[in-house]
PDB file of C-alpha atoms in Angstrom:
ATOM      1  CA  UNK A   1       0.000   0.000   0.000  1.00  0.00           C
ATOM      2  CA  UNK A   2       1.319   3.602  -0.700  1.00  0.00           C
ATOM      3  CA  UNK A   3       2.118   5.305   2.295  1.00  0.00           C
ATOM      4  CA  UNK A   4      -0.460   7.948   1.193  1.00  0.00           C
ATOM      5  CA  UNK A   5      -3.149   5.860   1.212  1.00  0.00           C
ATOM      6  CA  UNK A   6      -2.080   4.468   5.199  1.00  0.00           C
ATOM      7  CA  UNK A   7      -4.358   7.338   6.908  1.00  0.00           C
ATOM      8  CA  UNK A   8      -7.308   6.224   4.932  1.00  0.00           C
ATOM      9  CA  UNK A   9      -6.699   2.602   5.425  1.00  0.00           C
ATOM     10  CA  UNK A  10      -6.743   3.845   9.192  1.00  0.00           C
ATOM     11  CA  UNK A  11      -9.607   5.802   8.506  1.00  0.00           C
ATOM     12  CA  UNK A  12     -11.903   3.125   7.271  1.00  0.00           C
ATOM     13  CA  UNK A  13     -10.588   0.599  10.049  1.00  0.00           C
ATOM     14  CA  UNK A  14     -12.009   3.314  12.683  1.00  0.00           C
ATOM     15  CA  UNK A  15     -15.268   3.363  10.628  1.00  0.00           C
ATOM     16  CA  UNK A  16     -15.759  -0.576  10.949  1.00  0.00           C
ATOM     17  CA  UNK A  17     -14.848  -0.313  14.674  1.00  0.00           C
ATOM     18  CA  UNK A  18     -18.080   1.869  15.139  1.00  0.00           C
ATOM     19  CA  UNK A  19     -20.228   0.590  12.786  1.00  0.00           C
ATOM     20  CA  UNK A  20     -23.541  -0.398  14.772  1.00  0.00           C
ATOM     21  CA  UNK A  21     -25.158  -1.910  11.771  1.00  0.00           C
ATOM     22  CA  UNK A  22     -25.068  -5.221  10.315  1.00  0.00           C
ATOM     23  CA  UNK A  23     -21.991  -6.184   8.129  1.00  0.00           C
ATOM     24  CA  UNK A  24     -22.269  -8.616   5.631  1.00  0.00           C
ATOM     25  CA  UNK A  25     -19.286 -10.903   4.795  1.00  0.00           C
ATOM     26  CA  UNK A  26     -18.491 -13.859   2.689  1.00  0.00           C
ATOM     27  CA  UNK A  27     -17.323 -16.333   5.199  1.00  0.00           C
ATOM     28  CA  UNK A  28     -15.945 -17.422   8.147  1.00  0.00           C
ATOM     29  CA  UNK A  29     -12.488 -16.112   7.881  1.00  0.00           C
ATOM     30  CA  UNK A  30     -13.948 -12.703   6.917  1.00  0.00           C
ATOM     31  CA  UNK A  31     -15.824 -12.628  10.236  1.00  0.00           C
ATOM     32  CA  UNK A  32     -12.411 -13.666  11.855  1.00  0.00           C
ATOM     33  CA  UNK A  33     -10.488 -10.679  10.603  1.00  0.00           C
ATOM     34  CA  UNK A  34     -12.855  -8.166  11.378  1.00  0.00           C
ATOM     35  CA  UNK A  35     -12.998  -9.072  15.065  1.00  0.00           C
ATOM     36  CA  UNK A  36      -9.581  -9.444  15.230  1.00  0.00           C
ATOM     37  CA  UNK A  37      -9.804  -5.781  14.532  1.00  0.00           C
ATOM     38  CA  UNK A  38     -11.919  -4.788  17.077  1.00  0.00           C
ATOM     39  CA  UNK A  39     -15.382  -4.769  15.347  1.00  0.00           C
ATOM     40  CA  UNK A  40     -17.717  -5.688  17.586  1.00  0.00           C
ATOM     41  CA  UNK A  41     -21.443  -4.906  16.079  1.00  0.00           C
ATOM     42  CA  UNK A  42     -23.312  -7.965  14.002  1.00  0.00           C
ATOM     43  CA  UNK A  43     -21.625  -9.416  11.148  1.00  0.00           C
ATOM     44  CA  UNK A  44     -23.733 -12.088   9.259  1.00  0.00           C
ATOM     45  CA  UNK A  45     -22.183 -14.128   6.732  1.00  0.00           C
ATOM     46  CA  UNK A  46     -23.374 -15.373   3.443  1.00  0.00           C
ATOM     47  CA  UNK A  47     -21.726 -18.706   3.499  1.00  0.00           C
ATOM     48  CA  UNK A  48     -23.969 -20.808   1.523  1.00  0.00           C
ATOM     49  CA  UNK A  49     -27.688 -19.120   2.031  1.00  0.00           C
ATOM     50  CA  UNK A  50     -29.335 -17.399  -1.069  1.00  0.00           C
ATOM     51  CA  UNK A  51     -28.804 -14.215  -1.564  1.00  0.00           C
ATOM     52  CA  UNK A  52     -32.674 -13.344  -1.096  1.00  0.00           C
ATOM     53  CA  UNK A  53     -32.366 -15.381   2.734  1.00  0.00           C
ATOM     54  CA  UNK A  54     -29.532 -12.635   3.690  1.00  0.00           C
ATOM     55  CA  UNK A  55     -31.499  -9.649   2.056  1.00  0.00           C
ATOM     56  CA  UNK A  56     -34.428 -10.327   3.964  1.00  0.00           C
ATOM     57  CA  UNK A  57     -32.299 -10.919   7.221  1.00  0.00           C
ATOM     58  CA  UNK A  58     -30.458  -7.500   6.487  1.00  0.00           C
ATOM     59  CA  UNK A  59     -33.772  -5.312   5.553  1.00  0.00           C
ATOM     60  CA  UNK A  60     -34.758  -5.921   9.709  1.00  0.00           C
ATOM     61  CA  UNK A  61     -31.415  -3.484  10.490  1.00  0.00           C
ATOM     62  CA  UNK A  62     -31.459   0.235   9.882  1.00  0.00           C
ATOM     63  CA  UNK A  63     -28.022   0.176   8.357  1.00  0.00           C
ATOM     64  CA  UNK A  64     -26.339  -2.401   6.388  1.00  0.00           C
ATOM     65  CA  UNK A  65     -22.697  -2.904   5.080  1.00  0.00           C
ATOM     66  CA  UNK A  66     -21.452  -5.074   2.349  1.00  0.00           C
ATOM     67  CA  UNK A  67     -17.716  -6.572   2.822  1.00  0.00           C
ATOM     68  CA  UNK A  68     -17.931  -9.172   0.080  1.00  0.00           C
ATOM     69  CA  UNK A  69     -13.984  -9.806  -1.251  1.00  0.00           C
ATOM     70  CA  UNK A  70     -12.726  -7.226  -3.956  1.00  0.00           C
ATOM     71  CA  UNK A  71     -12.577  -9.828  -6.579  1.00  0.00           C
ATOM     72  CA  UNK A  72     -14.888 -10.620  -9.536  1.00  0.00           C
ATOM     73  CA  UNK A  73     -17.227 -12.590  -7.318  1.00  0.00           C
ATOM     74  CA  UNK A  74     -17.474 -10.597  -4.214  1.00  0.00           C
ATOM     75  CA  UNK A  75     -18.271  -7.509  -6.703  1.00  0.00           C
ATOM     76  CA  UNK A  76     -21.111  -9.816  -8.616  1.00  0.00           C
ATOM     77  CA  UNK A  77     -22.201 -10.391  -4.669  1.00  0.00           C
ATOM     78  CA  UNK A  78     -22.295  -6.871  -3.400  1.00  0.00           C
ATOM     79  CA  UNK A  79     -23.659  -5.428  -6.575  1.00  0.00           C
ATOM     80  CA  UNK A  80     -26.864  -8.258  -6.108  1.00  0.00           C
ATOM     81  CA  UNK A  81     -27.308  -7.204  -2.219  1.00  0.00           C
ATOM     82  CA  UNK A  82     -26.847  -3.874  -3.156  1.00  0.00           C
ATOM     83  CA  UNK A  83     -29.669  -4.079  -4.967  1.00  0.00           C
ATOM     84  CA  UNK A  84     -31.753  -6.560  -3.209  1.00  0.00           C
ATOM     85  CA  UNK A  85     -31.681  -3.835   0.240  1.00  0.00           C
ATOM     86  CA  UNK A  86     -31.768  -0.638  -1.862  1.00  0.00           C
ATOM     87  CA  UNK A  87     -34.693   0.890  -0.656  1.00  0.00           C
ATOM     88  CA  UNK A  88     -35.085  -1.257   2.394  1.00  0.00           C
ATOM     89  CA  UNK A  89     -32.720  -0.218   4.440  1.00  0.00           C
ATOM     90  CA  UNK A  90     -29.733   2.053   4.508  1.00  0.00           C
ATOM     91  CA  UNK A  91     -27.068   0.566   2.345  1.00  0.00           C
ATOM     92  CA  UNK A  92     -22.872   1.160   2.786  1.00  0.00           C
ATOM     93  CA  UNK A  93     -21.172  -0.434  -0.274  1.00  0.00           C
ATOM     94  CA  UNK A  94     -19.004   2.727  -0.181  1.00  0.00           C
ATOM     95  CA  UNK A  95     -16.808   1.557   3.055  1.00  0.00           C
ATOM     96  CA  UNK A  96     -16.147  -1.768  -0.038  1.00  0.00           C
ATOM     97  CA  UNK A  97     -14.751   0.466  -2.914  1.00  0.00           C
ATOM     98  CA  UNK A  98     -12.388   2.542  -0.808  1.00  0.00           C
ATOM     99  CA  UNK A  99     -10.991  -0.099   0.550  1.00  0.00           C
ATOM    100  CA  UNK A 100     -11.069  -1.691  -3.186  1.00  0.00           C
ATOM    101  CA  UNK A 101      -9.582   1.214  -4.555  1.00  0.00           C
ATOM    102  CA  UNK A 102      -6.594   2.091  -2.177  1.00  0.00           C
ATOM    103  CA  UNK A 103      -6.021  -1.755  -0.821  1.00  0.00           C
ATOM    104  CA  UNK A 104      -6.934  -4.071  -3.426  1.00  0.00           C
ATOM    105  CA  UNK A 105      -3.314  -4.917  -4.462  1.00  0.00           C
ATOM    106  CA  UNK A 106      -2.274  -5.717  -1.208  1.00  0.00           C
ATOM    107  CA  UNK A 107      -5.600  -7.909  -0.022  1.00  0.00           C
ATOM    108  CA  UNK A 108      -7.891 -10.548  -2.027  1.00  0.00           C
ATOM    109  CA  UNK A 109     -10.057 -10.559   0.304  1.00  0.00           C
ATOM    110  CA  UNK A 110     -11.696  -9.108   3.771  1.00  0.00           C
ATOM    111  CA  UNK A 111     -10.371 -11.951   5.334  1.00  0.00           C
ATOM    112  CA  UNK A 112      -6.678 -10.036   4.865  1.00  0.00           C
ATOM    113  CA  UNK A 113      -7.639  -6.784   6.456  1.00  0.00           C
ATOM    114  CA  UNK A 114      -6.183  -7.752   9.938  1.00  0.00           C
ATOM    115  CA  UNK A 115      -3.041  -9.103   8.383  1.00  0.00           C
ATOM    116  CA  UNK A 116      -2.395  -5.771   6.496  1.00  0.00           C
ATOM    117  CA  UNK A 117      -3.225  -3.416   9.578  1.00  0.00           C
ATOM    118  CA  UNK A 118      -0.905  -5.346  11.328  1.00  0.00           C
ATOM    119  CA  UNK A 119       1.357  -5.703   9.016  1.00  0.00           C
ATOM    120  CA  UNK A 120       1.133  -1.870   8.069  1.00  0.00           C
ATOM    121  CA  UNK A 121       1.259  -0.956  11.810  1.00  0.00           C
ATOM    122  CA  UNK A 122       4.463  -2.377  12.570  1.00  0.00           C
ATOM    123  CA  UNK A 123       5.808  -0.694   9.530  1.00  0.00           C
ATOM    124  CA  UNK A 124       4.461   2.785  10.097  1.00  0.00           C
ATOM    125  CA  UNK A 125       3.843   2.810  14.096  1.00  0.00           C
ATOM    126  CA  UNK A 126       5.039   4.462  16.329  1.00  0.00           C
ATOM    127  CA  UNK A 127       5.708   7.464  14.429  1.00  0.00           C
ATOM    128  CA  UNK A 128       8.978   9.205  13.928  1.00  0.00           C
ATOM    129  CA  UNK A 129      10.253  11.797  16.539  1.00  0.00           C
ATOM    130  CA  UNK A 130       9.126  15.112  15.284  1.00  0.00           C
ATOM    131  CA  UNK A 131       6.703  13.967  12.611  1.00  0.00           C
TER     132      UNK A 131
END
């Protein structure tokens, strides 16, 4: 990641730490990171239920947020939930393409964003005297 784009990394990090919606993830792992990382609201994951199971789940929550991966398939995913909740409920797909567009050559997936924070912490934290 470009050292530019480190604050924003940071920035979006803090926004998933006080997200009180529901996040939606792929899997498992996905879940995983984000705790790692101190989220702590729902997180409901799309394993193997249809798509229409985890819209209907979602539209109960006055703010959703789709984490699929930033591949091919987790775009084809968040696109469909995007616009399966769109008008149900308050939709953040936005949190997904920043962290697309400043992270996606360092991360596959969401199940990576602990990995890189820490990895990007160590390298980066604490600051230099007089910075």
């Amino acid at each position: 990641m470009y050292p530019e784009n480190y604050e924003k990394f940071e920035k979006i990090i803090e926004r998933l730490r006080e997200f009180t919606g529901l996040i939606i993830v792929e899997g498992r792992r996905d879940e995983e990171s984000l705790r790692k990382l101190g989220v702590r609201t729902e997180i409901l994951r799309l394993s193997r239920s249809p798509l229409a199971d985890i819209a209907l789940i979602a539209s109960e929550y006055e703010e959703v947020m789709i984490l699929t991966d930033l591949d091919e398939t987790g775009e084809r995913l968040a696109k469909r939930l995007y616009e399966l909740l769109e008008g149900l409920t308050k939709v953040d797909i936005e949190t997904r393409r920043e962290l697309k567009f400043i992270a996606m050559k360092d991360i596959k997936g969401i199940e990576d964003l602990y990995s890189l924070w820490e990895g990007l912490s160590l390298r980066f934290w604490p600051p230099e005297e007089g910075v």
